[in-house]
Structure formats: structure tokens, C-alpha cells
Amino acid sequence: MLEALTTEAILSLATVGVSGLAICGTIVALKATQRKQSRVDVDAIVKTAPYHRLHNVVQTNGV
């Protein structure tokens, strides 16, 4: 069966196969390095915010 295939055809198929594997490996590697986004709890952020530091940022009327 392989006698019908020429050397050029076998090398071309091998090159296409290796290129496909390289592309798939690159996609898998890029997906693995992406950060997982966690959900943000806005209530917890507001409760723990450093409001005591706002006196330098927000202009007040001496209140």
C-alpha cells in the first residue's frame, strides 16, 4: 500500500501532521497560561475599603 505513495507525498503528509501538532500544542499552552477570573464580591470590597485614607483625596467642607 505504501508503494503507491511517493517520498514527496509521505514527507508532505508528515510535515502537515507535525505542523498541526505544533499549532494544537501552542493553543493548549496558551489556554493553560490564561488567568482564571474570580467573581468579585462588591459588598465585601465596600465593607473593607480604607475610607480613613480618603481625607487626602476628597475635598470636604471641614465636616
PDB file of C-alpha atoms in Angstrom:
ATOM      1  CA  MET A   1       0.000   0.000   0.000  1.00  0.00           C
ATOM      2  CA  LEU A   2       2.803   2.421   0.804  1.00  0.00           C
ATOM      3  CA  GLU A   3       4.466   1.620  -2.511  1.00  0.00           C
ATOM      4  CA  ALA A   4       1.926   3.811  -4.293  1.00  0.00           C
ATOM      5  CA  LEU A   5       2.931   6.844  -2.233  1.00  0.00           C
ATOM      6  CA  THR A   6       5.956   8.759  -3.342  1.00  0.00           C
ATOM      7  CA  THR A   7       8.577  10.103  -0.990  1.00  0.00           C
ATOM      8  CA  GLU A   8       7.364  13.634  -1.601  1.00  0.00           C
ATOM      9  CA  ALA A   9       3.793  12.727  -0.619  1.00  0.00           C
ATOM     10  CA  ILE A  10       4.940  10.982   2.561  1.00  0.00           C
ATOM     11  CA  LEU A  11       7.134  13.924   3.545  1.00  0.00           C
ATOM     12  CA  SER A  12       4.351  16.387   2.775  1.00  0.00           C
ATOM     13  CA  LEU A  13       1.872  14.491   4.925  1.00  0.00           C
ATOM     14  CA  ALA A  14       4.404  14.242   7.739  1.00  0.00           C
ATOM     15  CA  THR A  15       5.099  17.969   7.535  1.00  0.00           C
ATOM     16  CA  VAL A  16       1.392  18.797   7.652  1.00  0.00           C
ATOM     17  CA  GLY A  17       0.933  16.453  10.619  1.00  0.00           C
ATOM     18  CA  VAL A  18       3.817  17.937  12.590  1.00  0.00           C
ATOM     19  CA  SER A  19       2.605  21.461  11.825  1.00  0.00           C
ATOM     20  CA  GLY A  20      -0.879  20.573  13.049  1.00  0.00           C
ATOM     21  CA  LEU A  21       0.549  19.154  16.257  1.00  0.00           C
ATOM     22  CA  ALA A  22       2.606  22.310  16.775  1.00  0.00           C
ATOM     23  CA  ILE A  23      -0.460  24.514  16.310  1.00  0.00           C
ATOM     24  CA  CYS A  24      -2.529  22.389  18.711  1.00  0.00           C
ATOM     25  CA  GLY A  25       0.278  22.407  21.280  1.00  0.00           C
ATOM     26  CA  THR A  26       0.561  26.179  21.047  1.00  0.00           C
ATOM     27  CA  ILE A  27      -3.180  26.625  21.570  1.00  0.00           C
ATOM     28  CA  VAL A  28      -3.157  24.282  24.576  1.00  0.00           C
ATOM     29  CA  ALA A  29      -0.141  26.079  26.080  1.00  0.00           C
ATOM     30  CA  LEU A  30      -1.768  29.495  25.638  1.00  0.00           C
ATOM     31  CA  LYS A  31      -5.041  28.331  27.197  1.00  0.00           C
ATOM     32  CA  ALA A  32      -3.172  26.876  30.182  1.00  0.00           C
ATOM     33  CA  THR A  33      -1.458  30.190  30.947  1.00  0.00           C
ATOM     34  CA  GLN A  34      -4.620  32.308  30.946  1.00  0.00           C
ATOM     35  CA  ARG A  35      -5.694  33.610  34.337  1.00  0.00           C
ATOM     36  CA  LYS A  36      -8.877  32.339  35.822  1.00  0.00           C
ATOM     37  CA  GLN A  37     -11.116  35.285  36.638  1.00  0.00           C
ATOM     38  CA  SER A  38     -12.697  35.020  40.036  1.00  0.00           C
ATOM     39  CA  ARG A  39     -16.003  36.560  40.940  1.00  0.00           C
ATOM     40  CA  VAL A  40     -15.790  39.886  42.730  1.00  0.00           C
ATOM     41  CA  ASP A  41     -17.811  40.339  45.920  1.00  0.00           C
ATOM     42  CA  VAL A  42     -18.654  44.041  45.797  1.00  0.00           C
ATOM     43  CA  ASP A  43     -20.213  44.061  49.273  1.00  0.00           C
ATOM     44  CA  ALA A  44     -17.029  42.714  50.839  1.00  0.00           C
ATOM     45  CA  ILE A  45     -14.903  45.255  48.965  1.00  0.00           C
ATOM     46  CA  VAL A  46     -17.080  48.156  50.101  1.00  0.00           C
ATOM     47  CA  LYS A  47     -17.068  46.936  53.711  1.00  0.00           C
ATOM     48  CA  THR A  48     -13.270  46.566  53.830  1.00  0.00           C
ATOM     49  CA  ALA A  49     -12.390  49.714  51.865  1.00  0.00           C
ATOM     50  CA  PRO A  50      -9.890  52.057  53.547  1.00  0.00           C
ATOM     51  CA  TYR A  51     -12.230  55.015  53.969  1.00  0.00           C
ATOM     52  CA  HIS A  52      -9.885  56.584  56.541  1.00  0.00           C
ATOM     53  CA  ARG A  53      -7.476  57.410  53.715  1.00  0.00           C
ATOM     54  CA  LEU A  54      -9.988  59.475  51.752  1.00  0.00           C
ATOM     55  CA  HIS A  55      -9.320  62.686  53.677  1.00  0.00           C
ATOM     56  CA  ASN A  56      -6.353  63.404  51.374  1.00  0.00           C
ATOM     57  CA  VAL A  57      -8.327  62.745  48.198  1.00  0.00           C
ATOM     58  CA  VAL A  58     -11.846  64.062  48.722  1.00  0.00           C
ATOM     59  CA  GLN A  59     -12.346  67.767  49.374  1.00  0.00           C
ATOM     60  CA  THR A  60     -14.587  68.319  52.354  1.00  0.00           C
ATOM     61  CA  ASN A  61     -16.020  71.440  53.961  1.00  0.00           C
ATOM     62  CA  GLY A  62     -14.473  70.594  57.315  1.00  0.00           C
ATOM     63  CA  VAL A  63     -17.204  68.157  58.209  1.00  0.00           C
TER      64      VAL A  63
END
